[in-house]
Amino acid sequence: MTADIGIRTSPLAAWTDRLAALEPALTAVERPFLTQLTVRVSDPVAVAGMGGALGVAFPAHPCTSTRGRGPFGDVEVLWLGPDEFLVVAAPDSSVPVEDALRTALRPARGVVVDTSAQRTTVALSGPHARDVLAHGCAVDLHPSVAPTGTCVQTLLARTGIILRVADAGSGAFTVLVRSSFAEYLAAWLSDACVEYRAALS
Amino acid sequence: MQLIPCPWCGPREETEFHYGGQAHVAYPEDPSALTDQEWAQYVFFRDNPSGPFAERWSHSAGCRRWFNAVRDTRTHDLLSVHRIGEPVPDLGEKDEVVS
Ligand SMILES: [Zn+2]
């Protein structure tokens, strides 16, 4: 038996219509198959070099992220720990980005691992995105304490997520969730949205 | 819900953390020289003070880093946190910390 590698199914492929039905209270769109590379490195010279290779400086402070455009297009670098980052790039760019990061890492010690399949990404926006998140996430997302670029690992409805504030002003967020938890999270979002959908209709 | 101040992420909900027991229990310098009783003492026996206690905690649902905290076992107040490798902070007026 051979695996059909020509067809990929994203974790929330079956949820496209049900997520679209949450409009206009919440705009929830899956961004499938993004390239995600876990980087473990503590050497500051290597960190600067890897940022240079991507055209995006790595975040210097805990619970923040950076974003920019470079030779690999739009790239985000998320802080996951004092020596751990997640590089997020366009789908199907893992090989060139991984090569560039590995080259920039040398001669320091560290690792670059392709973890693209581990998580899928859901972009949340709309008038009630912040309210819906507050139903299941205790992190304060008020713009005064969570400006654009804030990036935390936390629990949303008891599910481990990476939450990035994409635009604090308009209330837009990016949620990275493990593939096996994605459908549960989509179901939870639909349920948490009920009161806002009623209020708007 | 109690907030625990992760030394990297700041205050987060208690449910994001995992408890790791007493902190600063040094591994024996020469394990093979220990008697069975001394080995059992190292492996199984921990202090159980009423008052400030230096403990290990892990921010398991966040940055996944281990750190040390001083907690008052009578009130569940987190008196201070410090990163791995840092000494137990001097709590001044407070009771002597068991560690
Ligand atoms: Zn933390």
PDB file of C-alpha atoms in Angstrom, chain A residues 4-199:
ATOM      1  CA  ASP A   4      -0.969   9.306  -1.448  1.00  0.00           C
ATOM      2  CA  ILE A   5       1.292  12.242  -0.737  1.00  0.00           C
ATOM      3  CA  GLY A   6      -0.257  14.407  -3.423  1.00  0.00           C
ATOM      4  CA  ILE A   7      -3.272  15.293  -1.295  1.00  0.00           C
ATOM      5  CA  ARG A   8      -3.007  16.963   2.096  1.00  0.00           C
ATOM      6  CA  THR A   9      -5.904  17.505   4.437  1.00  0.00           C
ATOM      7  CA  SER A  10      -5.527  20.246   7.000  1.00  0.00           C
ATOM      8  CA  PRO A  11      -6.771  19.578  10.552  1.00  0.00           C
ATOM      9  CA  LEU A  12      -9.698  22.002  10.156  1.00  0.00           C
ATOM     10  CA  ALA A  13     -10.564  21.295   6.518  1.00  0.00           C
ATOM     11  CA  ALA A  14     -13.945  19.909   7.586  1.00  0.00           C
ATOM     12  CA  TRP A  15     -14.674  23.028   9.668  1.00  0.00           C
ATOM     13  CA  THR A  16     -14.380  25.725   6.996  1.00  0.00           C
ATOM     14  CA  ASP A  17     -18.132  26.256   6.661  1.00  0.00           C
ATOM     15  CA  ARG A  18     -18.915  26.020  10.369  1.00  0.00           C
ATOM     16  CA  LEU A  19     -16.212  28.571  11.188  1.00  0.00           C
ATOM     17  CA  ALA A  20     -17.452  30.855   8.401  1.00  0.00           C
ATOM     18  CA  ALA A  21     -20.917  30.725   9.990  1.00  0.00           C
ATOM     19  CA  LEU A  22     -19.550  32.566  13.057  1.00  0.00           C
ATOM     20  CA  GLU A  23     -19.425  35.793  11.026  1.00  0.00           C
ATOM     21  CA  PRO A  24     -19.894  38.636  11.733  1.00  0.00           C
ATOM     22  CA  ALA A  25     -19.326  38.172  15.492  1.00  0.00           C
ATOM     23  CA  LEU A  26     -16.067  36.317  14.939  1.00  0.00           C
ATOM     24  CA  THR A  27     -13.963  35.833  11.838  1.00  0.00           C
ATOM     25  CA  ALA A  28     -12.153  32.520  12.274  1.00  0.00           C
ATOM     26  CA  VAL A  29     -10.085  31.261   9.365  1.00  0.00           C
ATOM     27  CA  GLU A  30      -7.644  28.377   9.310  1.00  0.00           C
ATOM     28  CA  ARG A  31      -4.247  29.176   7.823  1.00  0.00           C
ATOM     29  CA  PRO A  32      -3.221  25.607   6.949  1.00  0.00           C
ATOM     30  CA  PHE A  33       0.197  24.127   6.261  1.00  0.00           C
ATOM     31  CA  LEU A  34       2.307  27.085   7.415  1.00  0.00           C
ATOM     32  CA  THR A  35       5.994  26.257   7.693  1.00  0.00           C
ATOM     33  CA  GLN A  36       6.951  26.017  11.369  1.00  0.00           C
ATOM     34  CA  LEU A  37      10.519  25.482  12.489  1.00  0.00           C
ATOM     35  CA  THR A  38      11.461  25.044  16.129  1.00  0.00           C
ATOM     36  CA  VAL A  39      14.829  26.654  16.850  1.00  0.00           C
ATOM     37  CA  ARG A  40      16.817  25.959  20.006  1.00  0.00           C
ATOM     38  CA  VAL A  41      19.799  28.262  20.353  1.00  0.00           C
ATOM     39  CA  SER A  42      21.241  30.397  23.133  1.00  0.00           C
ATOM     40  CA  ASP A  43      24.363  31.869  21.503  1.00  0.00           C
ATOM     41  CA  PRO A  44      23.572  35.570  20.905  1.00  0.00           C
ATOM     42  CA  VAL A  45      25.817  35.758  17.811  1.00  0.00           C
ATOM     43  CA  ALA A  46      23.984  32.810  16.238  1.00  0.00           C
ATOM     44  CA  VAL A  47      20.602  34.316  17.168  1.00  0.00           C
ATOM     45  CA  ALA A  48      21.576  37.573  15.444  1.00  0.00           C
ATOM     46  CA  GLY A  49      22.897  35.656  12.435  1.00  0.00           C
ATOM     47  CA  MET A  50      19.699  33.655  12.051  1.00  0.00           C
ATOM     48  CA  GLY A  51      17.688  36.857  12.241  1.00  0.00           C
ATOM     49  CA  GLY A  52      19.893  38.302   9.516  1.00  0.00           C
ATOM     50  CA  ALA A  53      19.328  35.244   7.313  1.00  0.00           C
ATOM     51  CA  LEU A  54      15.552  35.670   7.571  1.00  0.00           C
ATOM     52  CA  GLY A  55      15.569  39.464   7.388  1.00  0.00           C
ATOM     53  CA  VAL A  56      13.667  39.451  10.694  1.00  0.00           C
ATOM     54  CA  ALA A  57      15.454  39.978  14.021  1.00  0.00           C
ATOM     55  CA  PHE A  58      14.602  37.326  16.609  1.00  0.00           C
ATOM     56  CA  PRO A  59      12.496  38.604  19.548  1.00  0.00           C
ATOM     57  CA  ALA A  60      14.695  39.891  22.365  1.00  0.00           C
ATOM     58  CA  HIS A  61      12.111  39.728  25.156  1.00  0.00           C
ATOM     59  CA  PRO A  62       9.979  36.932  26.632  1.00  0.00           C
ATOM     60  CA  CYS A  63       6.386  36.641  25.399  1.00  0.00           C
ATOM     61  CA  THR A  64       6.970  38.736  22.276  1.00  0.00           C
ATOM     62  CA  SER A  65       7.316  38.044  18.563  1.00  0.00           C
ATOM     63  CA  THR A  66       8.726  39.752  15.521  1.00  0.00           C
ATOM     64  CA  ARG A  67       7.477  39.890  11.974  1.00  0.00           C
ATOM     65  CA  GLY A  68       8.985  41.085   8.730  1.00  0.00           C
ATOM     66  CA  ARG A  69       9.687  40.460   5.102  1.00  0.00           C
ATOM     67  CA  GLY A  70      12.938  39.003   3.820  1.00  0.00           C
ATOM     68  CA  PRO A  71      14.324  36.598   1.242  1.00  0.00           C
ATOM     69  CA  PHE A  72      11.716  33.998   2.278  1.00  0.00           C
ATOM     70  CA  GLY A  73       8.766  36.384   2.169  1.00  0.00           C
ATOM     71  CA  ASP A  74       6.739  37.199   5.278  1.00  0.00           C
ATOM     72  CA  VAL A  75       8.233  35.519   8.317  1.00  0.00           C
ATOM     73  CA  GLU A  76       7.266  35.582  11.993  1.00  0.00           C
ATOM     74  CA  VAL A  77       9.592  34.605  14.821  1.00  0.00           C
ATOM     75  CA  LEU A  78       7.838  33.703  18.074  1.00  0.00           C
ATOM     76  CA  TRP A  79       9.520  33.580  21.494  1.00  0.00           C
ATOM     77  CA  LEU A  80       8.815  30.209  23.146  1.00  0.00           C
ATOM     78  CA  GLY A  81      11.503  30.218  25.834  1.00  0.00           C
ATOM     79  CA  PRO A  82      14.851  31.766  26.750  1.00  0.00           C
ATOM     80  CA  ASP A  83      16.609  29.582  24.172  1.00  0.00           C
ATOM     81  CA  GLU A  84      13.645  28.510  22.046  1.00  0.00           C
ATOM     82  CA  PHE A  85      11.882  30.141  19.104  1.00  0.00           C
ATOM     83  CA  LEU A  86       9.305  29.189  16.490  1.00  0.00           C
ATOM     84  CA  VAL A  87       9.907  30.472  12.963  1.00  0.00           C
ATOM     85  CA  VAL A  88       6.679  30.661  10.954  1.00  0.00           C
ATOM     86  CA  ALA A  89       6.865  31.102   7.182  1.00  0.00           C
ATOM     87  CA  ALA A  90       4.781  30.481   4.080  1.00  0.00           C
ATOM     88  CA  PRO A  91       3.618  26.922   3.310  1.00  0.00           C
ATOM     89  CA  ASP A  92       6.121  24.639   1.583  1.00  0.00           C
ATOM     90  CA  SER A  93       9.153  26.788   2.407  1.00  0.00           C
ATOM     91  CA  SER A  94      10.537  24.609   5.189  1.00  0.00           C
ATOM     92  CA  VAL A  95      13.513  23.218   3.234  1.00  0.00           C
ATOM     93  CA  PRO A  96      15.093  26.522   2.142  1.00  0.00           C
ATOM     94  CA  VAL A  97      14.338  28.254   5.458  1.00  0.00           C
ATOM     95  CA  GLU A  98      15.703  25.324   7.457  1.00  0.00           C
ATOM     96  CA  ASP A  99      18.879  25.299   5.335  1.00  0.00           C
ATOM     97  CA  ALA A 100      19.358  29.041   5.770  1.00  0.00           C
ATOM     98  CA  LEU A 101      18.882  28.815   9.556  1.00  0.00           C
ATOM     99  CA  ARG A 102      21.258  25.852   9.864  1.00  0.00           C
ATOM    100  CA  THR A 103      23.913  27.722   7.877  1.00  0.00           C
ATOM    101  CA  ALA A 104      23.483  30.838  10.031  1.00  0.00           C
ATOM    102  CA  LEU A 105      23.615  28.765  13.225  1.00  0.00           C
ATOM    103  CA  ARG A 106      27.136  27.436  12.617  1.00  0.00           C
ATOM    104  CA  PRO A 107      29.489  27.161  14.404  1.00  0.00           C
ATOM    105  CA  ALA A 108      27.327  27.605  17.519  1.00  0.00           C
ATOM    106  CA  ARG A 109      25.435  24.694  19.025  1.00  0.00           C
ATOM    107  CA  GLY A 110      21.704  24.479  18.504  1.00  0.00           C
ATOM    108  CA  VAL A 111      18.951  22.718  16.610  1.00  0.00           C
ATOM    109  CA  VAL A 112      16.499  23.570  13.847  1.00  0.00           C
ATOM    110  CA  VAL A 113      13.603  21.120  13.546  1.00  0.00           C
ATOM    111  CA  ASP A 114      10.696  21.119  11.127  1.00  0.00           C
ATOM    112  CA  THR A 115       7.553  20.968  13.280  1.00  0.00           C
ATOM    113  CA  SER A 116       5.129  22.189  10.609  1.00  0.00           C
ATOM    114  CA  ALA A 117       2.747  19.260  11.029  1.00  0.00           C
ATOM    115  CA  GLN A 118       2.568  19.645  14.781  1.00  0.00           C
ATOM    116  CA  ARG A 119       0.185  22.601  14.795  1.00  0.00           C
ATOM    117  CA  THR A 120      -2.306  24.333  12.595  1.00  0.00           C
ATOM    118  CA  THR A 121      -3.048  28.047  12.720  1.00  0.00           C
ATOM    119  CA  VAL A 122      -6.355  29.842  13.186  1.00  0.00           C
ATOM    120  CA  ALA A 123      -6.626  33.578  12.538  1.00  0.00           C
ATOM    121  CA  LEU A 124      -9.245  35.279  14.725  1.00  0.00           C
ATOM    122  CA  SER A 125     -10.614  38.759  14.198  1.00  0.00           C
ATOM    123  CA  GLY A 126     -13.916  40.600  14.274  1.00  0.00           C
ATOM    124  CA  PRO A 127     -15.719  42.642  16.907  1.00  0.00           C
ATOM    125  CA  HIS A 128     -15.852  39.878  19.526  1.00  0.00           C
ATOM    126  CA  ALA A 129     -12.539  38.052  19.030  1.00  0.00           C
ATOM    127  CA  ARG A 130     -11.181  39.311  22.370  1.00  0.00           C
ATOM    128  CA  ASP A 131     -14.446  38.539  24.186  1.00  0.00           C
ATOM    129  CA  VAL A 132     -14.585  34.988  22.852  1.00  0.00           C
ATOM    130  CA  LEU A 133     -10.982  34.318  23.867  1.00  0.00           C
ATOM    131  CA  ALA A 134     -11.732  35.635  27.359  1.00  0.00           C
ATOM    132  CA  HIS A 135     -14.267  32.815  27.789  1.00  0.00           C
ATOM    133  CA  GLY A 136     -11.462  30.272  27.957  1.00  0.00           C
ATOM    134  CA  CYS A 137      -8.147  32.088  28.360  1.00  0.00           C
ATOM    135  CA  ALA A 138      -7.021  33.862  31.527  1.00  0.00           C
ATOM    136  CA  VAL A 139      -4.249  35.914  29.907  1.00  0.00           C
ATOM    137  CA  ASP A 140      -5.053  39.637  29.919  1.00  0.00           C
ATOM    138  CA  LEU A 141      -5.383  40.667  26.265  1.00  0.00           C
ATOM    139  CA  HIS A 142      -6.202  44.338  26.828  1.00  0.00           C
ATOM    140  CA  PRO A 143      -4.148  46.424  24.353  1.00  0.00           C
ATOM    141  CA  SER A 144      -2.465  48.275  27.242  1.00  0.00           C
ATOM    142  CA  VAL A 145      -0.794  45.088  28.472  1.00  0.00           C
ATOM    143  CA  ALA A 146      -0.841  42.937  25.308  1.00  0.00           C
ATOM    144  CA  PRO A 147       0.266  45.169  22.422  1.00  0.00           C
ATOM    145  CA  THR A 148       0.662  43.969  18.841  1.00  0.00           C
ATOM    146  CA  GLY A 149       3.326  41.278  18.694  1.00  0.00           C
ATOM    147  CA  THR A 150       2.652  39.848  22.151  1.00  0.00           C
ATOM    148  CA  CYS A 151       3.082  36.082  21.942  1.00  0.00           C
ATOM    149  CA  VAL A 152       2.230  33.750  24.825  1.00  0.00           C
ATOM    150  CA  GLN A 153       1.921  30.031  25.334  1.00  0.00           C
ATOM    151  CA  THR A 154      -1.077  29.374  27.501  1.00  0.00           C
ATOM    152  CA  LEU A 155      -4.308  27.425  27.831  1.00  0.00           C
ATOM    153  CA  LEU A 156      -7.473  28.167  25.863  1.00  0.00           C
ATOM    154  CA  ALA A 157     -10.349  26.041  27.096  1.00  0.00           C
ATOM    155  CA  ARG A 158      -7.749  23.724  28.695  1.00  0.00           C
ATOM    156  CA  THR A 159      -5.984  23.267  25.349  1.00  0.00           C
ATOM    157  CA  GLY A 160      -2.345  24.302  25.020  1.00  0.00           C
ATOM    158  CA  ILE A 161      -1.986  27.066  22.442  1.00  0.00           C
ATOM    159  CA  ILE A 162       0.418  29.679  21.216  1.00  0.00           C
ATOM    160  CA  LEU A 163      -1.443  32.977  21.075  1.00  0.00           C
ATOM    161  CA  ARG A 164      -0.052  35.889  19.079  1.00  0.00           C
ATOM    162  CA  VAL A 165      -1.597  39.348  19.084  1.00  0.00           C
ATOM    163  CA  ALA A 166      -1.630  40.174  15.372  1.00  0.00           C
ATOM    164  CA  ASP A 167      -3.240  43.610  15.778  1.00  0.00           C
ATOM    165  CA  ALA A 168      -4.095  44.878  19.239  1.00  0.00           C
ATOM    166  CA  GLY A 169      -6.008  47.873  17.868  1.00  0.00           C
ATOM    167  CA  SER A 170      -8.575  45.960  15.832  1.00  0.00           C
ATOM    168  CA  GLY A 171      -8.468  42.865  18.055  1.00  0.00           C
ATOM    169  CA  ALA A 172      -6.900  40.346  15.678  1.00  0.00           C
ATOM    170  CA  PHE A 173      -5.174  37.228  17.021  1.00  0.00           C
ATOM    171  CA  THR A 174      -3.389  34.167  15.714  1.00  0.00           C
ATOM    172  CA  VAL A 175      -3.845  30.888  17.557  1.00  0.00           C
ATOM    173  CA  LEU A 176      -1.516  27.967  16.935  1.00  0.00           C
ATOM    174  CA  VAL A 177      -3.029  24.736  18.209  1.00  0.00           C
ATOM    175  CA  ARG A 178      -1.853  21.153  18.072  1.00  0.00           C
ATOM    176  CA  SER A 179      -3.357  19.373  15.066  1.00  0.00           C
ATOM    177  CA  SER A 180      -5.052  16.724  17.203  1.00  0.00           C
ATOM    178  CA  PHE A 181      -6.728  19.410  19.346  1.00  0.00           C
ATOM    179  CA  ALA A 182      -7.785  21.640  16.447  1.00  0.00           C
ATOM    180  CA  GLU A 183     -11.287  20.224  15.948  1.00  0.00           C
ATOM    181  CA  TYR A 184     -12.013  20.397  19.656  1.00  0.00           C
ATOM    182  CA  LEU A 185     -10.915  24.032  19.673  1.00  0.00           C
ATOM    183  CA  ALA A 186     -13.053  24.832  16.621  1.00  0.00           C
ATOM    184  CA  ALA A 187     -16.060  23.264  18.351  1.00  0.00           C
ATOM    185  CA  TRP A 188     -15.323  25.254  21.503  1.00  0.00           C
ATOM    186  CA  LEU A 189     -15.031  28.503  19.508  1.00  0.00           C
ATOM    187  CA  SER A 190     -18.398  27.836  17.864  1.00  0.00           C
ATOM    188  CA  ASP A 191     -19.978  27.274  21.255  1.00  0.00           C
ATOM    189  CA  ALA A 192     -18.344  30.306  22.895  1.00  0.00           C
ATOM    190  CA  CYS A 193     -19.623  32.474  20.037  1.00  0.00           C
ATOM    191  CA  VAL A 194     -23.310  31.682  20.489  1.00  0.00           C
ATOM    192  CA  GLU A 195     -24.219  34.669  22.653  1.00  0.00           C
ATOM    193  CA  TYR A 196     -22.460  37.152  20.365  1.00  0.00           C
ATOM    194  CA  ARG A 197     -24.071  35.761  17.233  1.00  0.00           C
ATOM    195  CA  ALA A 198     -27.483  36.170  18.875  1.00  0.00           C
ATOM    196  CA  ALA A 199     -26.680  39.731  19.925  1.00  0.00           C
TER     197      ALA A 199
END
